[in-house]
mmCIF file of C-alpha atoms and ligand atoms in Angstrom:
data_model
loop_
_atom_site.group_PDB
_atom_site.id
_atom_site.type_symbol
_atom_site.label_atom_id
_atom_site.label_comp_id
_atom_site.label_asym_id
_atom_site.label_seq_id
_atom_site.Cartn_x
_atom_site.Cartn_y
_atom_site.Cartn_z
ATOM 1 C CA MET A 20 34.114 37.834 -73.993
ATOM 2 C CA ARG A 21 34.732 41.657 -74.553
ATOM 3 C CA VAL A 22 31.329 43.317 -73.361
ATOM 4 C CA GLY A 23 30.914 47.018 -73.204
ATOM 5 C CA ILE A 24 28.394 49.033 -71.330
ATOM 6 C CA LEU A 25 27.612 52.516 -72.969
ATOM 7 C CA ALA A 26 28.479 54.573 -69.843
ATOM 8 C CA VAL A 27 27.539 58.473 -70.935
ATOM 9 C CA GLN A 28 24.552 58.266 -68.660
ATOM 10 C CA GLY A 29 22.075 56.225 -66.832
ATOM 11 C CA ASP A 30 22.140 52.761 -64.895
ATOM 12 C CA PHE A 31 25.192 51.365 -66.563
ATOM 13 C CA ALA A 32 26.583 50.440 -63.081
ATOM 14 C CA ALA A 33 23.761 48.290 -62.280
ATOM 15 C CA HIS A 34 24.487 46.302 -65.501
ATOM 16 C CA ALA A 35 27.934 46.072 -64.530
ATOM 17 C CA ARG A 36 27.058 44.381 -61.537
ATOM 18 C CA VAL A 37 24.899 41.938 -62.987
ATOM 19 C CA LEU A 38 27.888 41.092 -65.565
ATOM 20 C CA GLN A 39 30.307 40.846 -63.038
ATOM 21 C CA ARG A 40 27.937 38.309 -60.954
ATOM 22 C CA LEU A 41 28.005 36.469 -64.251
ATOM 23 C CA GLY A 42 31.701 36.170 -64.392
ATOM 24 C CA VAL A 43 32.044 39.069 -67.207
ATOM 25 C CA GLN A 44 34.078 42.152 -66.658
ATOM 26 C CA ALA A 45 32.555 44.928 -68.891
ATOM 27 C CA ARG A 46 34.345 47.852 -70.250
ATOM 28 C CA LEU A 47 32.300 51.167 -69.716
ATOM 29 C CA VAL A 48 32.200 52.924 -73.119
ATOM 30 C CA ARG A 49 32.600 56.782 -72.746
ATOM 31 C CA GLN A 50 34.299 57.985 -75.984
ATOM 32 C CA ALA A 51 34.502 56.232 -79.606
ATOM 33 C CA ASP A 52 37.761 54.567 -79.065
ATOM 34 C CA ASP A 53 36.365 52.371 -76.331
ATOM 35 C CA LEU A 54 34.231 50.548 -78.752
ATOM 36 C CA ASP A 55 37.866 49.034 -79.950
ATOM 37 C CA GLY A 56 38.149 45.430 -79.794
ATOM 38 C CA LEU A 57 34.582 44.762 -78.352
ATOM 39 C CA GLU A 58 32.353 41.911 -79.347
ATOM 40 C CA ALA A 59 28.945 43.073 -77.785
ATOM 41 C CA ILE A 60 27.434 45.773 -76.105
ATOM 42 C CA ILE A 61 24.763 47.144 -73.626
ATOM 43 C CA LEU A 62 22.551 50.158 -73.826
ATOM 44 C CA PRO A 63 21.458 50.846 -70.709
ATOM 45 C CA GLY A 64 18.072 52.766 -69.045
ATOM 46 C CA GLY A 65 18.559 56.221 -68.378
ATOM 47 C CA GLU A 66 17.329 59.357 -70.016
ATOM 48 C CA SER A 67 17.739 59.173 -74.097
ATOM 49 C CA THR A 68 17.359 62.668 -74.774
ATOM 50 C CA ALA A 69 20.351 63.403 -72.153
ATOM 51 C CA MET A 70 22.194 60.412 -73.523
ATOM 52 C CA LEU A 71 21.516 61.976 -77.178
ATOM 53 C CA LYS A 72 23.550 65.011 -76.355
ATOM 54 C CA LEU A 73 26.423 63.207 -74.732
ATOM 55 C CA LEU A 74 26.897 60.935 -77.803
ATOM 56 C CA ALA A 75 27.275 63.663 -80.278
ATOM 57 C CA PRO A 76 30.814 64.767 -79.416
ATOM 58 C CA GLY A 77 33.777 62.835 -81.015
ATOM 59 C CA GLY A 78 31.938 60.912 -83.300
ATOM 60 C CA LEU A 79 30.341 58.460 -80.650
ATOM 61 C CA MET A 80 27.206 58.445 -82.201
ATOM 62 C CA GLU A 81 28.601 57.303 -85.662
ATOM 63 C CA ARG A 82 30.611 54.728 -84.131
ATOM 64 C CA LEU A 83 28.063 53.408 -81.870
ATOM 65 C CA ARG A 84 25.590 53.037 -84.938
ATOM 66 C CA ALA A 85 28.307 50.989 -86.786
ATOM 67 C CA PHE A 86 28.776 48.788 -83.830
ATOM 68 C CA VAL A 87 25.376 48.085 -83.112
ATOM 69 C CA SER A 88 24.425 47.643 -86.818
ATOM 70 C CA GLU A 89 26.583 44.471 -86.555
ATOM 71 C CA ARG A 90 27.363 43.271 -83.228
ATOM 72 C CA PRO A 91 25.296 41.469 -80.357
ATOM 73 C CA VAL A 92 23.281 44.193 -78.356
ATOM 74 C CA LEU A 93 20.987 44.508 -75.383
ATOM 75 C CA ALA A 94 18.936 47.704 -74.692
ATOM 76 C CA THR A 95 17.118 48.438 -71.935
ATOM 77 C CA CYS A 96 14.683 51.338 -71.740
ATOM 78 C CA ALA A 97 16.278 54.631 -72.738
ATOM 79 C CA GLY A 98 18.903 52.043 -74.519
ATOM 80 C CA ALA A 99 16.032 50.639 -76.721
ATOM 81 C CA ILE A 100 14.703 53.845 -77.497
ATOM 82 C CA LEU A 101 18.192 54.945 -78.776
ATOM 83 C CA LEU A 102 18.078 51.769 -81.079
ATOM 84 C CA ALA A 103 14.389 52.425 -82.186
ATOM 85 C CA ARG A 104 13.964 53.182 -86.169
ATOM 86 C CA ARG A 105 11.331 56.112 -85.148
ATOM 87 C CA VAL A 106 11.058 57.698 -81.554
ATOM 88 C CA LEU A 107 7.519 59.258 -80.576
ATOM 89 C CA GLY A 108 6.711 61.374 -77.762
ATOM 90 C CA PRO A 109 8.190 63.414 -78.782
ATOM 91 C CA GLU A 110 10.220 62.846 -82.010
ATOM 92 C CA GLN A 111 13.457 62.596 -81.517
ATOM 93 C CA PRO A 112 16.914 61.190 -83.506
ATOM 94 C CA SER A 113 17.867 57.409 -82.891
ATOM 95 C CA LEU A 114 20.593 54.856 -84.122
ATOM 96 C CA GLY A 115 17.469 53.755 -86.409
ATOM 97 C CA VAL A 116 18.616 49.773 -86.310
ATOM 98 C CA LEU A 117 15.824 48.170 -84.717
ATOM 99 C CA ASN A 118 12.626 47.916 -86.602
ATOM 100 C CA MET A 119 10.075 49.187 -84.255
ATOM 101 C CA THR A 120 8.597 52.627 -82.755
ATOM 102 C CA ALA A 121 9.239 53.428 -79.503
ATOM 103 C CA VAL A 122 6.720 55.507 -77.806
ATOM 104 C CA ARG A 123 8.486 57.171 -74.871
ATOM 105 C CA ASN A 124 7.100 57.509 -71.227
ATOM 106 C CA ALA A 125 3.766 55.468 -72.708
ATOM 107 C CA TYR A 126 3.559 53.620 -69.070
ATOM 108 C CA GLY A 127 3.136 57.100 -67.125
ATOM 109 C CA ARG A 128 5.495 58.974 -65.079
ATOM 110 C CA GLN A 129 7.855 58.076 -62.440
ATOM 111 C CA ILE A 130 5.290 57.795 -59.847
ATOM 112 C CA ASP A 131 3.861 55.004 -61.979
ATOM 113 C CA SER A 132 6.832 53.079 -61.802
ATOM 114 C CA CYS A 133 5.831 49.358 -61.229
ATOM 115 C CA ILE A 134 6.596 45.808 -61.229
ATOM 116 C CA ARG A 135 4.940 43.431 -63.737
ATOM 117 C CA LEU A 136 4.973 39.856 -64.708
ATOM 118 C CA ALA A 137 5.464 39.245 -68.358
ATOM 119 C CA ARG A 138 4.509 36.002 -70.262
ATOM 120 C CA VAL A 139 7.305 34.624 -72.263
ATOM 121 C CA ARG A 140 6.258 33.202 -75.595
ATOM 122 C CA PRO A 141 6.349 29.768 -75.633
ATOM 123 C CA GLU A 142 9.246 29.285 -78.092
ATOM 124 C CA PHE A 143 11.424 31.358 -75.824
ATOM 125 C CA ALA A 144 10.348 29.487 -72.350
ATOM 126 C CA ALA A 145 13.416 26.894 -72.393
ATOM 127 C CA VAL A 146 15.654 29.659 -71.905
ATOM 128 C CA LEU A 147 13.809 32.088 -70.095
ATOM 129 C CA GLY A 148 11.198 30.152 -68.400
ATOM 130 C CA ALA A 149 7.540 31.131 -68.532
ATOM 131 C CA GLU A 150 7.488 34.564 -66.724
ATOM 132 C CA LEU A 151 10.192 37.483 -66.690
ATOM 133 C CA GLU A 152 9.903 40.122 -63.705
ATOM 134 C CA THR A 153 9.929 43.326 -65.441
ATOM 135 C CA VAL A 154 10.788 46.364 -63.778
ATOM 136 C CA LEU A 155 9.230 49.477 -65.488
ATOM 137 C CA ILE A 156 10.492 53.128 -64.861
ATOM 138 C CA ARG A 157 9.053 55.599 -67.425
ATOM 139 C CA ALA A 158 9.239 52.859 -69.948
ATOM 140 C CA PRO A 159 8.828 52.966 -73.426
ATOM 141 C CA ARG A 160 6.083 51.360 -75.427
ATOM 142 C CA PHE A 161 7.511 49.163 -78.620
ATOM 143 C CA GLN A 162 4.748 49.502 -81.281
ATOM 144 C CA ASP A 163 4.756 49.064 -85.190
ATOM 145 C CA LEU A 164 7.061 46.082 -84.956
ATOM 146 C CA GLY A 165 8.461 45.388 -88.435
ATOM 147 C CA ALA A 166 9.944 42.521 -90.182
ATOM 148 C CA GLY A 167 12.559 40.592 -88.393
ATOM 149 C CA VAL A 168 11.172 41.777 -84.892
ATOM 150 C CA GLU A 169 10.134 38.900 -82.780
ATOM 151 C CA ILE A 170 7.892 39.484 -79.481
ATOM 152 C CA VAL A 171 9.742 37.554 -76.660
ATOM 153 C CA ALA A 172 7.610 38.492 -73.584
ATOM 154 C CA GLU A 173 4.506 40.469 -73.490
ATOM 155 C CA ALA A 174 2.093 41.824 -70.884
ATOM 156 C CA ASP A 175 -1.722 42.027 -70.925
ATOM 157 C CA ALA A 176 -3.098 45.393 -72.005
ATOM 158 C CA GLU A 177 -6.544 47.157 -72.583
ATOM 159 C CA ASN A 178 -6.399 46.204 -75.971
ATOM 160 C CA GLY A 179 -4.695 42.969 -76.288
ATOM 161 C CA CYS A 180 -0.818 42.367 -75.598
ATOM 162 C CA GLU A 181 2.046 44.608 -75.682
ATOM 163 C CA PRO A 182 5.644 43.436 -75.955
ATOM 164 C CA LEU A 183 8.035 43.915 -73.396
ATOM 165 C CA LEU A 184 10.888 42.106 -74.727
ATOM 166 C CA LEU A 185 11.915 41.970 -78.169
ATOM 167 C CA ARG A 186 14.431 40.216 -80.356
ATOM 168 C CA GLN A 187 15.595 41.258 -84.006
ATOM 169 C CA GLY A 188 18.528 38.997 -84.829
ATOM 170 C CA ARG A 189 21.233 39.556 -82.444
ATOM 171 C CA ILE A 190 19.506 42.546 -80.793
ATOM 172 C CA LEU A 191 17.531 42.089 -77.591
ATOM 173 C CA ALA A 192 15.436 45.268 -76.516
ATOM 174 C CA ALA A 193 13.783 45.334 -73.334
ATOM 175 C CA SER A 194 11.167 48.224 -72.186
ATOM 176 C CA PHE A 195 11.880 47.480 -68.551
ATOM 177 C CA HIS A 196 15.227 46.874 -66.250
ATOM 178 C CA PRO A 197 16.541 43.480 -66.253
ATOM 179 C CA GLU A 198 19.303 44.794 -64.249
ATOM 180 C CA LEU A 199 17.233 46.155 -61.451
ATOM 181 C CA GLY A 200 15.188 42.866 -61.015
ATOM 182 C CA GLN A 201 15.825 39.582 -59.042
ATOM 183 C CA GLU A 202 16.878 37.606 -62.077
ATOM 184 C CA ASP A 203 19.834 37.284 -64.402
ATOM 185 C CA LYS A 204 17.947 35.488 -67.177
ATOM 186 C CA VAL A 205 17.907 38.049 -69.831
ATOM 187 C CA HIS A 206 21.623 38.975 -69.211
ATOM 188 C CA ARG A 207 22.417 35.172 -69.348
ATOM 189 C CA TRP A 208 20.769 34.711 -72.531
ATOM 190 C CA PHE A 209 22.426 37.807 -74.025
ATOM 191 C CA LEU A 210 25.943 36.539 -73.109
ATOM 192 C CA ALA A 211 24.966 32.924 -74.364
ATOM 193 C CA GLN A 212 23.676 34.778 -77.789
ATOM 194 C CA ALA A 213 26.887 36.893 -77.976
ATOM 195 C CA GLN A 214 29.113 33.754 -77.419
ATOM 196 C CA THR A 215 27.382 32.188 -80.225
ATOM 197 C CA ALA A 216 27.633 35.337 -82.415
ATOM 198 C CA LEU A 217 31.251 35.310 -81.730
ATOM 199 C CA GLN A 218 31.878 31.528 -82.534
ATOM 200 C CA SER A 219 30.199 31.982 -85.899
ATOM 201 C CA ARG A 220 32.249 34.957 -87.081
HETATM 202 N N1 LIG B 407 11.881 57.688 -70.589
HETATM 203 C C1 LIG B 407 13.195 57.809 -70.378
HETATM 204 C C2 LIG B 407 13.573 57.968 -71.906
HETATM 205 O O1 LIG B 407 12.775 58.626 -72.518
HETATM 206 C C3 LIG B 407 13.607 56.203 -70.248
HETATM 207 C C4 LIG B 407 13.495 55.645 -68.954
HETATM 208 C C5 LIG B 407 14.276 54.729 -68.496
HETATM 209 O O2 LIG B 407 15.394 54.545 -69.239
HETATM 210 N N2 LIG B 407 14.041 54.093 -67.263
HETATM 211 O O3 LIG B 407 14.691 57.879 -72.057
#
């Protein structure tokens, strides 16, 4: 399967290492043509404002919007911010394909980075197990989840629970960094879903 990783900024190399461990040689995507022939893509963490600036030249933003509108996507942290329908804290443009609001830096600053265990919803426990290790670094909060968005994993919060991993059809979006943890579960699941999507095309 031909999987790309957006590589204009951020921790794309860490995702590439996980995929390599899983036997997939990813293509780094830096310009619009790099998307040609790809079957799935990872949007990594980093700094979404910087990514937006680097996506503008050469039509990459528009090609990427078309790609993520129809192909399997794994988006982590800043990548999930890029995908969101709406971005707050402050407002900024986005690809607008994931039906939720991403509130940037909602869990605090760099110094507040932490590892939390997230509870996997029972319907996803067969593939992901009961818990996921989540590395949160200036992470966005996912809120105002709209139609078609499922909570896959969540953590306790002051006012109930908050989602840390979402699925909307062929899109997986994590507020955390699965590529920095000790587990490959999220990437394995993404590759399996991408494989299924490929076979049904
Ligand atoms: N706070 C960053 C942003 O707004 C995301 C942080 C990350 O990807 N670890 O883009």
